[in-house]
XYZ file of C-alpha atoms in Angstrom:
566
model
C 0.000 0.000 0.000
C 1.185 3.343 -1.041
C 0.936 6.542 0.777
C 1.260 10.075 -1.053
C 0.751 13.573 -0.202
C 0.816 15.952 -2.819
C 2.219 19.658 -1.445
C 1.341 22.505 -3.723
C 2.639 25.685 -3.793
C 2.232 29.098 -6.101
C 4.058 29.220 -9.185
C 5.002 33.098 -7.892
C 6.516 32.202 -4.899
C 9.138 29.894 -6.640
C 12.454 31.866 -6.501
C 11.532 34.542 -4.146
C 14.501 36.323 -2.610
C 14.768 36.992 1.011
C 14.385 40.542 2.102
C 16.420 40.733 4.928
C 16.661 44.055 6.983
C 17.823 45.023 10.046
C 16.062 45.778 13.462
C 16.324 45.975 17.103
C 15.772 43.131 19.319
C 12.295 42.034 20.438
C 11.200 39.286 23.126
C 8.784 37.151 21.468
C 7.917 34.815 24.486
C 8.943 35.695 28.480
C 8.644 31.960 30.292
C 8.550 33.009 34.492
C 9.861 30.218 37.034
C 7.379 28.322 38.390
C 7.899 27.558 42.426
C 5.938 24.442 42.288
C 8.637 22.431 40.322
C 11.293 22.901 43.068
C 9.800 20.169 45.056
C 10.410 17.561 42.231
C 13.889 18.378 41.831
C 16.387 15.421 43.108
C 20.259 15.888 43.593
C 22.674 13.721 42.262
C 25.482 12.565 44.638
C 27.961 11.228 43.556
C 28.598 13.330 40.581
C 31.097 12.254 37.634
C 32.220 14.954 35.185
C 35.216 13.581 32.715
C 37.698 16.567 32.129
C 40.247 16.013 28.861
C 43.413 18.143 29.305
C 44.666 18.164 25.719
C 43.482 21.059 23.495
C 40.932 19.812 21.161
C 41.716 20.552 17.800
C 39.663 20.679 14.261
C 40.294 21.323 10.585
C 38.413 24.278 8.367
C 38.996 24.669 4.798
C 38.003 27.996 3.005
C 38.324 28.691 -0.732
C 38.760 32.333 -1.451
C 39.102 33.605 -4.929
C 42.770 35.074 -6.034
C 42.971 38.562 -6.224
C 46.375 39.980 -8.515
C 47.318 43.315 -7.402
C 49.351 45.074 -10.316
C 50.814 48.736 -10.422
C 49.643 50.921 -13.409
C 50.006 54.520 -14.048
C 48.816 56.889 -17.065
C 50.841 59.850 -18.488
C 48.391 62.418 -19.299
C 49.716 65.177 -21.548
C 48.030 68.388 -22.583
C 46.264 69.019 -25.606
C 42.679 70.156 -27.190
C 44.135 73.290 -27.959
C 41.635 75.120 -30.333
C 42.821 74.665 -34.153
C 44.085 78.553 -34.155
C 46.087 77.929 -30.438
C 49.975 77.052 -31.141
C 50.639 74.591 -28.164
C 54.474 75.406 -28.894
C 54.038 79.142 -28.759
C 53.688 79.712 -24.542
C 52.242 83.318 -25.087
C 49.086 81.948 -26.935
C 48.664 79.204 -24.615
C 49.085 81.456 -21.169
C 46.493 83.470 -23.219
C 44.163 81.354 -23.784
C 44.429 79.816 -19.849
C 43.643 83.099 -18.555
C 40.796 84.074 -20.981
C 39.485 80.805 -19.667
C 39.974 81.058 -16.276
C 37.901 84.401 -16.161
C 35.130 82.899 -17.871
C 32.038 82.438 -15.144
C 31.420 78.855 -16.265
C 34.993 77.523 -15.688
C 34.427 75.978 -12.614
C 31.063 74.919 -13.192
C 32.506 72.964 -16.252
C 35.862 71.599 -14.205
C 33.224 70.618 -11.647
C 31.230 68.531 -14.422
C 34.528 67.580 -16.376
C 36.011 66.205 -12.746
C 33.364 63.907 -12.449
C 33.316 62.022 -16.056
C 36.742 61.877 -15.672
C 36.799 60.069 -12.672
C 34.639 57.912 -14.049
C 36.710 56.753 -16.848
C 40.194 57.001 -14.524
C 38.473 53.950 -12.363
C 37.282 52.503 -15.718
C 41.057 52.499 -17.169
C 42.128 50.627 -13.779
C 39.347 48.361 -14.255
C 40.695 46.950 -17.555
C 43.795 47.322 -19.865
C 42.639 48.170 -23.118
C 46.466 47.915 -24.542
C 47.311 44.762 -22.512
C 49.762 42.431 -24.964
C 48.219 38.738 -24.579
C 50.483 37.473 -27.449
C 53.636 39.565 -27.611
C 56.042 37.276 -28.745
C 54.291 36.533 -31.787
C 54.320 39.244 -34.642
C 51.430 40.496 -35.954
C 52.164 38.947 -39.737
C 48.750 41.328 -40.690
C 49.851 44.892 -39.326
C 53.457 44.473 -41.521
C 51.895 42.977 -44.544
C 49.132 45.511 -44.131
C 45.325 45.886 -45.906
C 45.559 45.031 -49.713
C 45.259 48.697 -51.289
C 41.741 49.408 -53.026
C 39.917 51.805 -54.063
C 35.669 51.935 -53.595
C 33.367 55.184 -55.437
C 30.730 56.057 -52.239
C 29.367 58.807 -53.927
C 29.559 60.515 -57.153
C 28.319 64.522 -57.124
C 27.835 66.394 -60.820
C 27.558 69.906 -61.809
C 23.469 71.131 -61.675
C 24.106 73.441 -64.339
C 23.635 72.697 -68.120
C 26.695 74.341 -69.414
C 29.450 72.034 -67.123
C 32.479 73.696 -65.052
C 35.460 72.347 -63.901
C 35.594 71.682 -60.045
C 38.526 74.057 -59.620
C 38.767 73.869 -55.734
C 37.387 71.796 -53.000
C 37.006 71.990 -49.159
C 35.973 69.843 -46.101
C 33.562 71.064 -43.613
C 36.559 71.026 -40.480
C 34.132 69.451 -38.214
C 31.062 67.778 -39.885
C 33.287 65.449 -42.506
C 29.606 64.984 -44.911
C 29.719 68.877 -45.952
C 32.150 69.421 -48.986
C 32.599 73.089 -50.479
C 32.967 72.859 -54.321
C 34.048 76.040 -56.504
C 33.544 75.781 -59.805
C 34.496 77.972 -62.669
C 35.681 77.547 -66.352
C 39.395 78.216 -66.574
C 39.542 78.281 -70.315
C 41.470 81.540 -71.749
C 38.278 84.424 -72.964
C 35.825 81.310 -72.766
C 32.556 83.916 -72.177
C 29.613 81.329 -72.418
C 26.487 82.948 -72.747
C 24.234 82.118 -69.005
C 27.073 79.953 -67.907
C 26.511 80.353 -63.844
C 28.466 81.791 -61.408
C 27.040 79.647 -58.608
C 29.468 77.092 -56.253
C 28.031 74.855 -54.062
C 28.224 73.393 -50.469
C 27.284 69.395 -50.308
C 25.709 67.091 -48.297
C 27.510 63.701 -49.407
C 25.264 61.805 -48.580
C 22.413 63.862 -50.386
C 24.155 64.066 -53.593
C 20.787 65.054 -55.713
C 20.652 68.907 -55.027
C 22.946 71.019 -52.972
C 22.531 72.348 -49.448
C 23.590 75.771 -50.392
C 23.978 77.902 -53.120
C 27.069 80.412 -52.709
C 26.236 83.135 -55.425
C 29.414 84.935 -56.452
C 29.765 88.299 -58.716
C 32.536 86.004 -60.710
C 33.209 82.605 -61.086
C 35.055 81.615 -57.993
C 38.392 79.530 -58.391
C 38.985 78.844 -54.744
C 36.882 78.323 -51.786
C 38.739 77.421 -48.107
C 36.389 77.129 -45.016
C 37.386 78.906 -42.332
C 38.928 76.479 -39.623
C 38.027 78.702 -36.306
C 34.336 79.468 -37.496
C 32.566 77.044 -39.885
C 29.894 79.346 -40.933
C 32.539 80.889 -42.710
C 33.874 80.641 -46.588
C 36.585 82.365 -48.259
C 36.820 82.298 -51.503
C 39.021 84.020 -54.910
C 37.050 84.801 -58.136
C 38.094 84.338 -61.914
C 38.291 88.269 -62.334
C 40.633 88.652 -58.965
C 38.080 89.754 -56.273
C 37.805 88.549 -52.603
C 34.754 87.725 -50.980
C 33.400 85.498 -47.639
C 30.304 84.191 -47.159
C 28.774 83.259 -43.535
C 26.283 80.337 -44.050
C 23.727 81.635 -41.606
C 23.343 85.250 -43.632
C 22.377 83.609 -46.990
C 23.745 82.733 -50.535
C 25.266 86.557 -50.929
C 28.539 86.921 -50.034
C 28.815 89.558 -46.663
C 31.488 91.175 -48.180
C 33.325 91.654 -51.837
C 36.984 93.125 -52.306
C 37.696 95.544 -55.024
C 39.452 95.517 -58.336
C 41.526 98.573 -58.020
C 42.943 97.278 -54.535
C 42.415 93.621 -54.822
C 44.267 91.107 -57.561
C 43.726 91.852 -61.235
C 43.806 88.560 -62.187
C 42.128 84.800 -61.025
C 42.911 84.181 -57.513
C 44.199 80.545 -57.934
C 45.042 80.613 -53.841
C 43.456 81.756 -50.397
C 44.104 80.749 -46.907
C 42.891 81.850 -43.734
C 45.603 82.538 -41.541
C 46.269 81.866 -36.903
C 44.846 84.785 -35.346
C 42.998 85.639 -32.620
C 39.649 87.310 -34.438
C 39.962 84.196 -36.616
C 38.945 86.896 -39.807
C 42.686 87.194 -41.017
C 43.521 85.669 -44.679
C 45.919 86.025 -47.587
C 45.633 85.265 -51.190
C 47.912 84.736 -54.109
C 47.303 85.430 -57.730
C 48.924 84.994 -61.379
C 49.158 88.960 -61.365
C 52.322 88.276 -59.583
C 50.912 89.474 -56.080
C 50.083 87.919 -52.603
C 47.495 90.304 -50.624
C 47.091 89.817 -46.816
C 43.517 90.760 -45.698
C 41.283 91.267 -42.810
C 37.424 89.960 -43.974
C 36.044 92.481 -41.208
C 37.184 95.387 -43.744
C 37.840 94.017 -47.472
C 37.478 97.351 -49.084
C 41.352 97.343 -49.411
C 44.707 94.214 -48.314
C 46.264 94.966 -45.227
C 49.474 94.030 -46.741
C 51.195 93.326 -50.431
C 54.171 91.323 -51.166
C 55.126 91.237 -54.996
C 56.709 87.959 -56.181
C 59.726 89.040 -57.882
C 62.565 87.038 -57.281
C 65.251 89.601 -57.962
C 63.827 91.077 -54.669
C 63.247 94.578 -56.185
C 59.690 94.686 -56.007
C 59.100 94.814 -59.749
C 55.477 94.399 -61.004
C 56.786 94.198 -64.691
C 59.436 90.811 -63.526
C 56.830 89.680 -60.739
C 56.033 85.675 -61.552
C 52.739 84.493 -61.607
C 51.054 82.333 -58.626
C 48.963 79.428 -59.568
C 49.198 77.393 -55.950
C 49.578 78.087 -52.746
C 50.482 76.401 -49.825
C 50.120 77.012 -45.403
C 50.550 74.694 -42.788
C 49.710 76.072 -39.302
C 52.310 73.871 -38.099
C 54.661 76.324 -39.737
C 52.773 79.546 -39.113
C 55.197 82.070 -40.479
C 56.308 80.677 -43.628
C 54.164 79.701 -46.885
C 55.040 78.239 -50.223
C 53.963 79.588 -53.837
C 54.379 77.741 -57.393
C 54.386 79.953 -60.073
C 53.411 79.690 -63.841
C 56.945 79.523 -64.695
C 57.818 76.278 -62.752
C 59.578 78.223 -60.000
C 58.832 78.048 -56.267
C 58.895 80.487 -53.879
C 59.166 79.831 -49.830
C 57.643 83.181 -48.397
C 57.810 84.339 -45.037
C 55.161 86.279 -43.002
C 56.402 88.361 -40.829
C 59.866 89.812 -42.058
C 61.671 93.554 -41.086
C 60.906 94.320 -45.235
C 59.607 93.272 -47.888
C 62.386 92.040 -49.714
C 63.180 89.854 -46.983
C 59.830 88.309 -47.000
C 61.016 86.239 -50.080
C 63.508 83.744 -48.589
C 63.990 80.554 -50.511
C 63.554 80.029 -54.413
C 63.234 76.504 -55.658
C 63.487 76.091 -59.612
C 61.708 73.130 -59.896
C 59.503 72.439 -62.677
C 59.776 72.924 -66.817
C 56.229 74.283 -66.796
C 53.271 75.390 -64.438
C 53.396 74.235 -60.867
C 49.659 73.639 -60.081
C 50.383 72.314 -56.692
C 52.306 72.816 -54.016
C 51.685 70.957 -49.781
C 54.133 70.209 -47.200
C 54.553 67.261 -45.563
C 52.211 66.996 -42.125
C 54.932 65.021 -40.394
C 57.698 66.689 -41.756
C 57.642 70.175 -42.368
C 60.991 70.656 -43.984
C 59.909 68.407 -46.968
C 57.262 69.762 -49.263
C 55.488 68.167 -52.708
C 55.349 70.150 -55.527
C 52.920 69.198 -58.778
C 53.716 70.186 -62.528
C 54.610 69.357 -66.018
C 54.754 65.653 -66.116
C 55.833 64.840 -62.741
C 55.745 65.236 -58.737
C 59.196 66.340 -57.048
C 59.825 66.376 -53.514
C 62.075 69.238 -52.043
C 63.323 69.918 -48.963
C 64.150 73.295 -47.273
C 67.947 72.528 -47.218
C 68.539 72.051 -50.616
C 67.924 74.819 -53.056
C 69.383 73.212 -56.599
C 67.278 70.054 -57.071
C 64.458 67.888 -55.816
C 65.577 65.251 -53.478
C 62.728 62.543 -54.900
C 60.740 62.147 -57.540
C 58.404 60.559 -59.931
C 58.923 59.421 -63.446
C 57.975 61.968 -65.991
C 54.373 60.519 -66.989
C 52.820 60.928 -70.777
C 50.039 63.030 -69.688
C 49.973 66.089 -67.180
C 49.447 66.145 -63.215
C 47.667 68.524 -62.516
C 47.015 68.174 -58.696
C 48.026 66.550 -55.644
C 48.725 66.193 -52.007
C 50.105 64.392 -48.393
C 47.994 61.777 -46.595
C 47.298 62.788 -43.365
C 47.789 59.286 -41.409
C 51.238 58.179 -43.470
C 54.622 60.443 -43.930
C 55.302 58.623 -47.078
C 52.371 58.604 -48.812
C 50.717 61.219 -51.490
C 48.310 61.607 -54.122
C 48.110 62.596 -57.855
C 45.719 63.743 -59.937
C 46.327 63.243 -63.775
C 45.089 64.688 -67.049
C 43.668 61.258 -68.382
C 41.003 60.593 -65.275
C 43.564 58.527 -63.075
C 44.222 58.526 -59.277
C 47.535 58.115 -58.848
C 48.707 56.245 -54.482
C 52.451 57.007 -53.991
C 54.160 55.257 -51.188
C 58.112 56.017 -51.361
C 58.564 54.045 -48.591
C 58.425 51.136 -50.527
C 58.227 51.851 -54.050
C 59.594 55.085 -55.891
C 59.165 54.134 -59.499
C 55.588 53.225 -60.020
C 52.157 53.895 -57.951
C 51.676 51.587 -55.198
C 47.679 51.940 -56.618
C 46.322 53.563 -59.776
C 42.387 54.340 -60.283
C 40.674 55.535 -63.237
C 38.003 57.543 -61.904
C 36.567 59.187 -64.868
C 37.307 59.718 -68.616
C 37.447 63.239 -68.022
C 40.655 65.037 -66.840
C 40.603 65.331 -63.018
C 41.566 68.942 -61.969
C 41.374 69.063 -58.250
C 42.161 66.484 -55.051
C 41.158 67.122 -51.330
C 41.590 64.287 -48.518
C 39.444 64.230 -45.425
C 41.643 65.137 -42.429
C 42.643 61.563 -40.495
C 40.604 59.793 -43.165
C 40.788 57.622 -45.978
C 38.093 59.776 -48.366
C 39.254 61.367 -51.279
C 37.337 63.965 -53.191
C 38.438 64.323 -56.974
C 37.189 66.879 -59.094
C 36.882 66.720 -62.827
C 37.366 69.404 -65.813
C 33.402 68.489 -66.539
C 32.390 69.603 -62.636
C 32.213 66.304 -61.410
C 33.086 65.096 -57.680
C 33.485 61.685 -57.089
C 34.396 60.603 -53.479
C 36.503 57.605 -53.162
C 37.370 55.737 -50.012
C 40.785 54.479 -49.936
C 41.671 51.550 -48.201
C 45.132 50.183 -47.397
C 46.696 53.711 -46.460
C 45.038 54.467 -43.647
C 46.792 52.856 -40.408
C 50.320 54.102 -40.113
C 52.688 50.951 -40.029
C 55.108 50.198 -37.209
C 58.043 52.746 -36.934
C 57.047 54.484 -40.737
C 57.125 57.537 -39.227
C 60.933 57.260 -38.039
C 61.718 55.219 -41.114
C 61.079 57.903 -43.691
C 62.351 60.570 -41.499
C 65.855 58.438 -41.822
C 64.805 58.187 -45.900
C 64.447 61.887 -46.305
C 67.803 62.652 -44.244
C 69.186 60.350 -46.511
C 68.776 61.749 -49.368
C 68.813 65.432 -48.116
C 72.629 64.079 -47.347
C 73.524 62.789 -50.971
C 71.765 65.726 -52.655
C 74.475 68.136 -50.597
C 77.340 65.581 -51.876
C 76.266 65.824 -55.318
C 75.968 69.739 -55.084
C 79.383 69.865 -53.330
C 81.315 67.888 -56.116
C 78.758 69.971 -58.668
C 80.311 73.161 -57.321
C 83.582 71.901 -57.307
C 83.491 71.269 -60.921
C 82.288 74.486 -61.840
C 84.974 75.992 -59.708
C 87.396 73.834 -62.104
C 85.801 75.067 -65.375
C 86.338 78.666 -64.047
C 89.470 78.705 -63.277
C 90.203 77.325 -66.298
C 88.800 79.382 -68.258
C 90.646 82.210 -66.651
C 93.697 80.550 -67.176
C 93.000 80.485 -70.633
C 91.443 84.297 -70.918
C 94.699 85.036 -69.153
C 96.831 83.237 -71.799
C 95.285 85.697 -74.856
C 95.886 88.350 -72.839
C 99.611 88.090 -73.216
C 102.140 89.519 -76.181
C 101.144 88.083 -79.730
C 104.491 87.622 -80.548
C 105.436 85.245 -77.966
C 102.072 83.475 -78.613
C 103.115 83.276 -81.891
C 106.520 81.979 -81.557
C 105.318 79.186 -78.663
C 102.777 78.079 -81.311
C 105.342 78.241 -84.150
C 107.875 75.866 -81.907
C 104.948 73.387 -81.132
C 104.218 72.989 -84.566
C 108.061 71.871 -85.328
C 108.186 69.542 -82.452
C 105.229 67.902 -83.771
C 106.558 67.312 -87.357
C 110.034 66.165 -85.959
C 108.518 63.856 -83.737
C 106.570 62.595 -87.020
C 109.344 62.056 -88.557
C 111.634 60.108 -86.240
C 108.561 57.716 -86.175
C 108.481 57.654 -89.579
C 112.313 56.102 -89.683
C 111.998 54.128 -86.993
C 109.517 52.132 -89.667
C 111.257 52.504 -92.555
C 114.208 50.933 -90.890
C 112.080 47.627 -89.153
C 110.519 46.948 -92.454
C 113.433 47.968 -95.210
């Protein structure tokens, strides 16, 4: 027979946690003696109690979880300067602090700031992000590196029936899906009858119509956006003018330069320039000038410098700018290529104006439309034209250091990337993208692209990206994404700064024994200026006496035969 009970209980009260909580003490049931017991109670007699002397001993085992207690530490270094705050210069910096340090919000936002990072201090102890699990293998990828490709993510045409060529183009400096595009027609007396004016400012990802319409009096050439303030544009026109827009005023530009002050010619290059209004810029034209301006008052240049190298100030021998080049990482110096293949290093700030010309670089057989130094290295700059790209450094005046091979069609554009030293780009006449890595290859393109049939005209890489924006002679944009190039390899950056030393070295050899030739050459030639300087009778009779040594000598060898072979 078989007995069961069945116990039930609520599905809900299956797994329900204990709430324990803490409270005084309470007497829950208070027992008194009772006096009638003591008559039952018997005493024992005798009474044995067993007492054991040695210590009584047990065993306990616990198993605790290991805890590893390491030493770390984090070097934190300054930065986040603003774009326009040298953090070498310690006047702009000590600026800045105390401009901040009056503001009324400062320590409401070091109050807020202390907090998050805190936060993210314990969360850095918590874990090493950079901890090496495997560091005696090598990492076969990283030196091999991504196979370089090339991918079109977006292709952006001209609106406008009668086509332009993209002359210039610029990234928005924070929001990297805004690209400025300036487009004009660069053809000599080319006057197309309602051929527009307009550039344009995209959304990349929106590629059907334009975000804004910029509406200049002339065809602009170039268009930079202004690195402090976003909102504003600078841009050069075909017929030499100066004009900014701000985005939140309209299509209009706010202000317009004139023609008796300004350039007489297309502006070809304009950068805005470190200040602390942010509203200082300089331009450069083929008229032979470069015009310093301030956009709060365009009426007239703050400054002029004509660019004629025999430093005399010459309108007449000035040479003709077609690119222009600044790096704020070199915020007193800029570099100029000129229609006749010459390049110019400029300085700033100089006692006069013929010391404001201080290098000259003759570089090129024709038109250099490009010039960029190198973000890593400032002392090395690229420079575009003819049929090839040279690369110079400040040192050496005579030649190039490196170069390309002299291609059958024209380059007509190029520049650095910003994540590798040794790595550039060129735009050619024939539609191709042409990826440069000297590193390891300086005779042919580590990757070539043909992007269009048309010529491209213009290049412009994202900052710390691998997007490229190409412009074409027809006005169109296409935006490729680059892959390959983008993560710097171990110790490239101290290998090609031991590449370009290099070379800077040999190119001084080769100009030393180059000098010492021509040194040679002279003095022989004085020697021999000297020589027909002297009496013509005595040059007469050492000539004379030469000429009778040379037949007698004839004729001894002449018996000498005679007399072997009778």
């Amino acid at each position: 027979m078989d007995l069961t009970y069945t116990y039930t209980r609520k599905r809900s009260e299956f797994g329900r946690p204990c709430n324990f909580s803490e409270r005084p003490g309470t007497v829950d049931v208070d027992i008194q003696p009772d006096p009638s017991l003591a008559s039952a109670f018997v005493r024992r007699n005798p009474v044995d109690v067993g007492v054991q002397h040695a210590c009584e001993m047990s065993e306990h085992e616990v198993n605790t979880e290991p805890v590893e207690v390491t030493s770390r530490g984090m070097n934190h270094v300054e930065g986040g300067w603003p774009k326009d705050i040298d953090p070498q210069s310690e006047e702009q910096t000590a600026r800045y602090r105390k401009k901040l340090q009056r503001d009324e919000n400062y320590i409401k936002t070091i109050m807020r700031l202390g907090a998050l990072m805190e936060y993210y201090v314990k969360q850095n102890n918590a874990i090493d992000i950079y901890e090496q699990y495997f560091a005696d293998d090598e990492d076969v990828t990283e030196l091999q590196g991504e196979d370089p490709s090339a991918k079109t993510i977006n292709i952006i045409r001209d609106p406008n029936t009668i086509k332009r060529t993209a002359t210039c183009l610029s990234w928005h400096p924070n929001e990297h899906q805004k690209l400025a595009v300036a487009y004009s027609s660069l053809e000599f007396q080319r006057n197309v009858k309602d051929m527009s004016f307009d550039s344009y400012i995209w959304d990349v990802e929106k590629k059907t119509n334009p975000e804004m319409v910029l509406s200049p009096p002339s065809p602009l050439v170039t268009l930079k956006y202004n690195p402090k303030d976003p909102h504003l544009l600078l841009g050069g026109s075909y017929k030499g003018l100066m004009g900014f827009w701000d985005t939140r005023k309209g299509s209009l530009p706010v202000e317009i330069s004139t023609i008796e002050l300004g350039h007489r010619e297309p502006v070809y290059g304009a950068f805005w320039l470190q200040s602390n209004t942010g509203t200082e810029c300089f331009s450069a034209s083929t008229d032979g000038q470069v015009l310093w301006w301030d956009i709060r008052k365009l009426s007239e240049p703050t400054e002029r410098l004509i660019l004629d190298i025999t430093l005399k100030g010459l309108k007449d021998k000035a040479l003709g700018a077609i690119s222009l080049d600044f790096q704020p990482t070199v915020p007193n110096e800029f570099l100029v290529g000129t229609e006749q293949g010459t390049i110019i290093s400029c300085k700033h700030r100089a006692s006069a104006s013929a010391n404001k010309i201080s290098s000259i670089f003759s570089g090129h057989y024709g038109p250099v439309y490009a010039v960029a130094r190198n973000p890593f290295h400032p002392g090395i700059f690229l420079s575009i034209g003819d049929r090839s790209a040279q690369i110079w450094s400040d040192e050496i005046k005579e030649s190039s250091i490196l170069g390309t091979k002299y291609h059958c069609t024209y380059l007509m554009d190029g520049c650095w990337s910003t994540v590798r030293p040794t790595v550039f780009f060129t735009a050619k006449w024939d539609g191709t993208l042409d990826v440069w890595d000297f590193l390891y290859d300086q005779k042919e393109p580590f990757l070539s692209v043909q992007v269009c049939d048309d010529p491209l005209f213009s290049l412009r890489l994202q900052d710390d990206s691998c997007i490229i924006g190409c412009g074409s002679k027809l006005g169109t944009v296409t935006l490729l994404q680059i892959s390959g190039f983008s993560t710097l390899q171990r110790s490239e950056k101290q290998e090609s700064s031991e590449m370009f030393e290099r070379e800077v070295r040999r190119e001084k050899v080769l100009a030393a024994q180059l000098q010492e030739m021509q040194l040679k050459e002279r003095t022989k030639s004085e020697q021999q200026e000297a020589k027909v300087e002297e009496n013509p009778k005595e040059v007469f009779e050492s000539v004379r006496k030469q000429f009778f040594e040379i037949i007698e000598a004839e004729k001894q060898k002449r018996a000498q035969a005679e007399a072997q072979h009778p």
